Amino acid sequence: MTESLSPRTDLALPALGYGAANLGNLFRELTDEAAQEVLEAAWDAGIRYFDTAPHYGLGWSERRLGEFLRTKPRDEYVVSTKVGRLLVPNPGGENELDLDNDFFVPAVVKRAWDFTADGIRRSLDESLERMGLDRIDLAYMHDPDRSPAPEDALDAGTQALDGLKREGAVRASGVGSMDTAILARGASSGGLDALMVAGRLTLLEQPALADVVPAADRTGTGIVTASVFNSGLLARNDPGENARYEYGRAPAEVLDKATRIAGVCRAHGVPLPAAALQYTRRIGPVRAVVAGSSRPAQIRQNAEWMDLDIPQDLWAELAADGLIPR
């Protein structure tokens, strides 16, 4: 553990966390046994921060994560989940899969936006029941920018989470999103402890530097970066022509930049994914990086890359070539 997420909480996070979306059968099916093998690999690699959400596989991720964490000492790990999407009955959904959201699970329930105080309390209670845990350390509002009234959702959710934090129901509160405007608003409020910045603060692109990071600096709000491989583009040493970006095929200009970054990494003997994992930790308010995988070997590799010694000359050359900000 390092410094607290913000001056408003005593919660600190390890540098590397496991993002548990894959446990919800994201993109492909996992058996319960395979899911437990993934989590054992993460634990054996020293990972002690686990992030999940009701959205991930319509509760499957939370259920599987909880089944694993119940076998571990509660004070040895940190767990976060998300609020804002309740899971409600979906009659007839047992004959369908949740493929519109890329999860290979039966659609027996569906998502319903709710950032009210009652909705957030209910969401946390249901998450605790699915996981079988006695407490959640950190609760993020999940993608309020995608809800019908984004700013109202963020403001109401911030107040609701503050109330729950004062009650001791959670130790810290935050918002997770790919939308920099919502993230900056959340940071500027001074009412949150953490921002989960997904894909907007990476080795490849840094739009969050314009407004999110300065707002977080001003209010002492911690940042957790996610999707640091930009949907897989930076997950291999040599980005290929068919590399994925934003869950689709990478545009030519994006692929070109990734290829140039890879070349600099190669010249310094550093794996591109290692640089991608470590880059954001160099930015002031960033407290942790969350990375997910459904493959135990990849999880072990991520942990090794996070500990790899990267020469300062690599960052200096990337900046001199205009590939990252100075």
Short mmCIF file of C-alpha atoms in Angstrom, two decimals, residues 76 83 113 176 185:
data_model
loop_
_atom_site.label_atom_id
_atom_site.label_comp_id
_atom_site.label_asym_id
_atom_site.label_seq_id
_atom_site.Cartn_x
_atom_site.Cartn_y
_atom_site.Cartn_z
CA GLU A 76 -5.36 -8.56 3.21
CA VAL A 83 -23.15 1.63 -8.54
CA TRP A 113 -30.01 3.26 -14.35
CA GLY A 176 -15.44 5.54 -13.26
CA ARG A 185 -16.57 17.44 -12.88
#
